[in-house]
Amino acid sequence: MNINLTLFAQAATFAIFIWFTARFVWPHLSRAIEARQKHIAEGLAAAERGKQDLEQAAVRTADMLRDARQQAQEILAQAEKRASQIIEEAKVAASEEGARLIVAAKAEIEQEVSSARETLRTQVAGLAVAGAEQILRREVDAKVHASLLATLQGQL
Amino acid sequence: MPAQELSPTSYIGHHLTNRTISLGDSPFWTLHLDTVVTSALLGLITFGFLWLVVRGATAAVPGRRQAFVELAVGFVDDQVKGIFHGNRSFITPLALTVFVWVILMNAMDFLPVDIMAWVYEHVFHQHNWRQVPTADVNTTFALALSVWVLMIFYSIKIKGLGGWIHELFTAPFGSNPLLWPANFLFNMVEYVSKPLSHSLRLFGNMYAGEIIFLLLWLWAATGLAGTIFGALLGVGWAIFHILIVALQAFIFMMLTVVYLSMAHETH
């Protein structure tokens, strides 16, 4: 155990190594470590933000889905309403058309009947005249009794 | 061992003799070449390695070596954080230097002394080369006294010269003038005992470790049974010594940080 110059040599060596570590080793490494810590913190924050965004998006999606469903429901209801309306209108139009057709048919029938009656009347009158001619023979002058015949024809 | 008479005294004496060079007339002007060169080489290798690794340090995913260095540095920095509250830009590098350097100087104890003696003798032509720098009291005193000087430097820097002297007389018992001598005496004892215990703890542990190895190797030279038991116990002691090497380096570092953080506190 003899203290000598070695002590000072070792102290100087120690001082140099402390200086070297403090000047060249520590700053580099602490800078890298701090940068990495910052990087990791940012990454975690970004992940958190992404998660929140996802949750918000899910909520928005649900909202949109609900709205769309509601709209579809409304459109469907409207379409049904419109369809029944159209059917209703068609029914009305059809019944009107039917009534009109019936009226027209009736009128035609009327007309047919009257014209048939006319024809019948003429034929009956003719037949009556022919019958009378048969009966009376020459005694009846068609020209003289024309007015009488016309009256008869009108009475039929 | 060179061909000379082997006695326990000469064997142990041989291994505990420093390789010295004399730079002056008085005994003080001698230099323990082995201690200085070994510790400087260890420091150059270690801090050079650290420098190489951190020079290419990336903030992205670190490689193996960088992760290893970060682990060591992070360990030291965590210890410092726990004790020292303030700007760590000097204290952590100091603690890192102390820890890494001391653990490597301690670890020189694992190299088998007799094989290494042959290597030093025949490869480097150095007789009497003691390979454990921390088993030389000059090294541990140098480290402890450097810390001691830093401690006083920071005391004065933080509290001012007046504040420091004030504290020497008023802490820890109180500021009553009657207590000044007691306070001063207490502080002087503390200032003397700090570097002594700091350095002698490390020195004692490493020196004792060295001697136990030497005793085991002495036993190993006494015959077949001695060789077997010496080797077995040598392995046992070496394994246990791993703990001591790391623990003493850790304690030395922690005391360094504690002393310096005490210097930063005002009473």
XYZ file of C-alpha atoms in Angstrom:
423
model
C 0.000 0.000 0.000
C 2.247 2.746 -1.194
C 0.734 5.943 -2.467
C 2.716 7.456 -5.295
C 2.500 9.154 -8.657
C 0.185 6.395 -9.854
C -2.628 8.089 -7.949
C -2.332 11.241 -10.022
C -1.927 9.301 -13.237
C -5.094 7.379 -12.463
C -6.947 10.541 -11.501
C -5.941 12.128 -14.805
C -7.023 9.027 -16.733
C -10.310 9.060 -14.856
C -10.869 12.725 -15.647
C -10.206 12.103 -19.340
C -12.629 9.207 -19.458
C -15.321 11.202 -17.637
C -14.833 14.037 -20.102
C -14.963 11.645 -23.034
C -18.149 9.956 -21.824
C -19.859 13.247 -20.996
C -18.805 14.831 -24.277
C -19.072 12.030 -26.847
C -20.974 9.040 -25.474
C -23.857 10.335 -23.367
C -25.245 13.159 -25.557
C -25.446 10.969 -28.670
C -27.215 8.172 -26.899
C -29.579 10.288 -24.816
C -30.567 12.187 -27.960
C -31.347 8.944 -29.784
C -33.277 7.581 -26.805
C -35.279 10.781 -26.382
C -36.046 10.883 -30.109
C -37.248 7.292 -29.943
C -39.385 7.997 -26.879
C -40.955 10.944 -28.703
C -41.509 8.765 -31.752
C -43.184 6.074 -29.665
C -45.352 8.624 -27.870
C -46.448 10.064 -31.209
C -47.203 6.596 -32.524
C -49.322 5.806 -29.481
C -51.159 9.108 -29.806
C -51.800 8.423 -33.490
C -53.124 4.973 -32.657
C -55.429 6.507 -30.048
C -56.648 9.070 -32.581
C -57.213 6.329 -35.144
C -59.243 4.371 -32.635
C -61.388 7.394 -31.859
C -61.858 8.082 -35.570
C -62.936 4.505 -36.072
C -65.468 4.761 -33.260
C -66.860 7.993 -34.683
C -67.035 6.457 -38.133
C -68.924 3.492 -36.721
C -71.423 5.835 -35.062
C -71.804 7.810 -38.293
C -72.265 4.637 -40.289
C -74.997 3.450 -37.945
C -76.722 6.837 -38.250
C -76.537 6.751 -42.022
C -77.789 3.200 -42.124
C -80.749 4.105 -39.929
C -81.575 7.149 -42.095
C -81.356 5.100 -45.261
C -83.608 2.453 -43.819
C -86.136 5.103 -42.779
C -86.021 6.710 -46.218
C -86.567 3.358 -47.876
C -89.538 2.796 -45.604
C -90.991 6.168 -46.585
C -90.451 5.563 -50.269
C -92.107 2.186 -49.977
C -95.101 3.652 -48.168
C -95.416 6.394 -50.762
C -95.241 3.878 -53.576
C -97.937 1.774 -51.958
C -100.115 4.816 -51.477
C -99.563 5.844 -55.078
C -100.337 2.355 -56.327
C -103.637 2.177 -54.445
C -104.439 5.669 -55.693
C -103.816 4.578 -59.283
C -105.962 1.496 -58.804
C -108.704 3.666 -57.330
C -108.536 6.074 -60.259
C -108.563 3.205 -62.730
C -111.617 1.777 -61.027
C -113.455 5.095 -61.257
C -112.461 5.553 -64.913
C -113.553 2.015 -65.751
C -116.947 2.397 -64.101
C -117.480 5.726 -65.860
C -116.533 4.153 -69.176
C -118.867 1.259 -68.488
C -121.757 3.590 -67.706
C -121.041 5.531 -70.832
C -120.978 2.343 -72.911
C -124.230 1.226 -71.371
C -125.900 4.573 -72.189
C -124.642 4.412 -75.767
C -125.795 0.808 -76.145
C -129.197 1.702 -74.739
C -129.529 4.588 -77.181
C -128.560 2.337 -80.057
C -131.034 -0.282 -78.939
C -133.696 2.420 -78.692
C -132.858 3.521 -82.146
C -132.921 -0.018 -83.472
C -136.240 -0.633 -81.786
C -137.811 2.494 -83.213
C -136.500 1.846 -86.682
C -137.728 -1.742 -86.474
C -141.055 -0.472 -85.303
C -141.160 1.955 -88.237
C -140.385 -0.808 -90.654
C -142.937 -3.044 -89.034
C -145.514 -0.334 -89.182
C -144.899 0.283 -92.827
C -145.053 -3.423 -93.522
C -148.253 -3.810 -91.458
C -149.790 -0.865 -93.284
C -148.780 -2.371 -96.584
C -150.170 -5.687 -95.481
C -153.366 -4.019 -94.338
C -153.712 -2.174 -97.636
C -152.963 -5.364 -99.500
C -155.511 -7.140 -97.380
C -158.085 -4.439 -97.971
C -157.288 -4.499 -101.674
C -157.865 -8.187 -101.687
C -161.174 -7.644 -99.966
C -162.442 -4.658 -101.797
C -160.927 -5.189 -105.215
C -161.610 -2.414 -107.616
C -163.859 -0.492 -105.288
C -161.082 1.056 -103.584
C -159.179 3.589 -105.554
C -155.742 3.951 -104.078
C -155.554 7.498 -105.114
C -158.977 8.464 -103.584
C -158.423 6.692 -100.351
C -154.798 7.686 -99.927
C -155.528 10.044 -97.069
C -157.594 7.377 -95.330
C -154.753 4.930 -95.728
C -152.256 7.369 -94.331
C -154.429 7.956 -91.255
C -154.646 4.211 -90.725
C -150.956 3.863 -91.123
C -150.430 6.562 -88.461
C -152.747 4.794 -85.998
C -150.773 1.545 -86.171
C 6.558 -18.906 -12.589
C 10.136 -18.572 -13.604
C 12.555 -21.200 -12.347
C 13.136 -20.105 -8.801
C 12.368 -21.482 -5.408
C 8.635 -21.647 -4.860
C 7.595 -20.753 -1.361
C 4.186 -19.375 -0.404
C 5.763 -16.079 0.511
C 7.663 -15.683 -2.714
C 4.643 -16.800 -4.792
C 2.236 -14.346 -3.211
C 4.873 -11.638 -3.040
C 5.604 -12.137 -6.704
C 1.967 -11.713 -7.669
C 1.449 -8.683 -5.439
C 4.460 -6.751 -6.662
C 3.792 -3.918 -9.043
C 5.735 -3.296 -12.197
C 7.199 0.115 -11.379
C 9.168 2.721 -13.187
C 10.935 5.447 -11.303
C 10.647 9.018 -12.480
C 12.484 10.711 -9.618
C 14.555 10.197 -6.543
C 11.953 9.961 -3.839
C 9.666 6.926 -3.568
C 6.733 9.147 -4.482
C 7.953 9.561 -8.048
C 7.365 5.965 -8.982
C 4.663 4.903 -11.345
C 2.861 1.567 -11.266
C 3.133 0.898 -14.948
C 0.883 -2.184 -14.797
C -1.962 -0.344 -13.070
C -1.801 2.706 -15.309
C -1.440 0.832 -18.595
C -4.041 -1.854 -17.835
C -6.652 0.617 -16.676
C -5.984 2.970 -19.580
C -6.225 0.124 -22.100
C -9.455 -1.133 -20.545
C -10.842 2.383 -20.621
C -9.808 2.917 -24.224
C -11.407 -0.344 -25.317
C -14.617 0.197 -23.364
C -15.201 3.851 -24.058
C -14.026 3.400 -27.624
C -16.628 0.655 -28.002
C -19.299 2.843 -26.430
C -18.336 5.702 -28.699
C -18.428 3.522 -31.816
C -21.854 2.216 -30.888
C -23.445 5.543 -29.982
C -21.897 7.299 -32.967
C -24.144 5.199 -35.195
C -27.011 5.279 -32.691
C -30.388 5.445 -34.322
C -33.657 6.626 -32.875
C -35.421 3.898 -34.840
C -35.261 0.223 -33.900
C -31.843 -0.283 -32.280
C -29.494 -3.058 -33.283
C -28.102 -5.645 -30.878
C -25.074 -3.665 -29.824
C -26.980 -0.426 -29.451
C -29.676 -2.188 -27.431
C -26.978 -3.614 -25.164
C -25.359 -0.225 -24.646
C -28.753 1.396 -24.099
C -29.568 -1.250 -21.530
C -26.371 -0.507 -19.588
C -26.729 3.248 -19.900
C -30.441 3.083 -19.074
C -29.661 1.022 -15.979
C -27.138 3.602 -14.755
C -29.432 6.491 -15.657
C -32.339 4.923 -13.746
C -30.163 4.594 -10.649
C -29.073 8.207 -10.971
C -32.681 9.328 -11.516
C -33.706 7.629 -8.289
C -31.114 9.445 -6.198
C -30.249 12.659 -7.937
C -32.896 15.240 -8.789
C -31.574 17.830 -11.149
C -29.715 18.174 -14.396
C -28.197 14.765 -15.068
C -26.147 15.749 -18.098
C -22.939 15.434 -16.088
C -23.865 13.071 -13.254
C -25.081 10.240 -15.477
C -21.984 10.185 -17.723
C -19.862 10.303 -14.565
C -21.758 7.388 -13.020
C -21.570 5.514 -16.317
C -17.823 6.049 -16.527
C -17.321 4.887 -12.956
C -19.528 1.818 -13.310
C -18.221 0.584 -16.631
C -14.601 1.286 -15.932
C -14.581 -0.165 -12.417
C -16.466 -3.298 -13.422
C -13.923 -3.977 -16.168
C -10.945 -3.268 -13.958
C -12.466 -5.592 -11.345
C -13.140 -8.228 -13.976
C -9.418 -8.482 -14.713
C -9.391 -10.655 -11.602
C -10.989 -13.468 -13.609
C -7.923 -13.880 -15.805
C -5.882 -16.737 -14.305
C -2.875 -15.089 -12.709
C -0.234 -17.664 -13.507
C -1.114 -18.062 -17.183
C -1.300 -14.298 -17.560
C 2.035 -13.948 -15.740
C 3.551 -16.216 -18.375
C 1.938 -14.140 -21.136
C 3.172 -10.857 -19.660
C 6.620 -12.377 -19.155
C 7.103 -13.972 -22.554
C 4.854 -11.988 -24.895
C 5.177 -8.489 -23.488
C 8.496 -8.998 -21.625
C 7.101 -7.508 -18.456
C 8.066 -9.029 -15.127
C 5.753 -8.581 -12.125
C 2.675 -7.354 -13.942
C -0.301 -6.940 -11.611
C -3.345 -7.080 -13.770
C -6.136 -5.837 -11.480
C -5.968 -2.027 -11.355
C -8.594 -1.776 -8.621
C -6.495 -3.982 -6.351
C -3.992 -1.132 -6.375
C -4.890 1.385 -3.711
C -3.668 4.207 -5.938
C -6.493 3.588 -8.405
C -9.269 3.458 -5.848
C -7.904 6.522 -4.066
C -7.624 8.347 -7.365
C -11.252 7.616 -8.170
C -12.540 8.379 -4.686
C -10.537 11.595 -4.400
C -11.702 12.736 -7.843
C -15.275 12.226 -6.680
C -14.389 13.987 -3.432
C -13.036 17.005 -5.312
C -16.163 17.055 -7.490
C -18.257 16.852 -4.322
C -16.584 19.930 -2.854
C -16.731 21.670 -6.227
C -20.471 21.134 -6.479
C -21.029 22.064 -2.843
C -19.404 25.406 -3.481
C -21.030 25.815 -6.875
C -24.543 25.178 -5.580
C -24.363 26.861 -2.188
C -21.618 29.405 -2.808
C -18.406 29.505 -0.814
C -20.123 31.313 2.067
C -23.031 28.918 2.046
C -20.740 25.919 2.077
C -18.674 27.253 5.001
C -21.891 28.212 6.772
C -23.103 24.685 6.357
C -19.817 23.270 7.658
C -20.487 25.020 10.970
C -24.263 24.836 11.252
C -25.253 21.428 9.919
C -26.284 18.894 11.054
C -26.899 19.848 14.718
C -28.068 23.460 14.451
C -26.900 27.048 14.058
C -26.333 27.816 17.742
C -22.723 29.150 18.047
C -22.133 26.735 20.895
C -22.699 23.884 18.451
C -20.278 25.188 15.837
C -17.284 23.136 16.992
C -19.354 19.972 17.126
C -20.791 20.604 13.677
C -17.415 21.380 12.224
C -15.835 18.307 13.769
C -18.679 16.150 12.522
C -18.346 17.509 9.005
C -14.587 17.056 8.999
C -14.966 13.435 10.054
C -17.490 12.996 7.294
C -15.290 14.610 4.675
C -12.359 12.422 5.678
C -14.306 9.207 6.029
C -16.168 9.510 2.746
C -13.220 9.084 0.378
C -11.555 6.593 2.727
C -14.519 4.255 2.940
C -15.320 4.828 -0.725
C -11.893 3.779 -1.929
C -10.897 1.215 0.706
C -14.128 -0.770 0.283
C -13.377 -1.379 -3.370
C -9.676 -1.889 -2.793
C -10.235 -4.294 0.087
C -12.702 -6.416 -1.835
C -10.549 -6.722 -4.904
C -7.327 -7.243 -2.971
C -8.940 -9.924 -0.846
C -10.338 -11.592 -3.962
C -6.884 -11.652 -5.461
C -5.344 -13.141 -2.313
C -7.975 -15.863 -2.047
C -7.219 -16.873 -5.635
C -3.514 -16.922 -4.840
C -4.076 -19.086 -1.761
C -6.170 -21.514 -3.798
C -3.511 -21.722 -6.483
C -0.918 -22.324 -3.756
C -2.984 -25.235 -2.553
C -3.332 -26.439 -6.121
C 0.469 -26.804 -6.269
C 0.631 -29.228 -3.315
C -0.330 -32.489 -4.960
C -3.155 -34.312 -6.678
C -5.766 -33.710 -3.954
C -4.663 -30.120 -3.695
C -4.952 -29.667 -7.434
C -8.469 -31.106 -7.533
C -9.746 -29.156 -4.552
C -7.876 -26.043 -5.563
C -9.428 -26.150 -9.003
C -12.946 -26.853 -7.695
C -12.783 -24.160 -5.060
C -11.157 -21.850 -7.582
C -14.164 -22.264 -9.844
C -16.479 -21.689 -6.883
C -14.656 -18.575 -5.829
C -14.545 -17.275 -9.402
C -18.317 -17.688 -9.715
C -18.870 -15.950 -6.410
C -16.380 -13.323 -7.451
C -18.577 -12.427 -10.432
C -21.077 -11.162 -7.893
C -18.414 -9.238 -5.984
C -16.986 -7.676 -9.138
C -20.378 -6.420 -10.288
C -21.563 -5.512 -6.798
C -18.473 -3.511 -5.905
C -18.630 -1.608 -9.178
C -22.314 -0.927 -8.517
C -21.653 0.205 -4.935
C -18.814 2.441 -6.048
C -21.089 4.034 -8.646
C -23.989 4.444 -6.208
C -21.780 6.060 -3.578
C -20.427 8.411 -6.215
C -23.956 9.470 -7.122
C -25.043 9.693 -3.479
C -22.088 11.857 -2.490
C -22.624 14.184 -5.414
C -26.362 14.451 -4.845
C -25.667 15.244 -1.168
C -23.374 18.003 -2.377
C -26.319 19.408 -4.353
C -28.656 19.523 -1.356
C -28.815 22.539 0.856
C -29.760 22.176 4.473
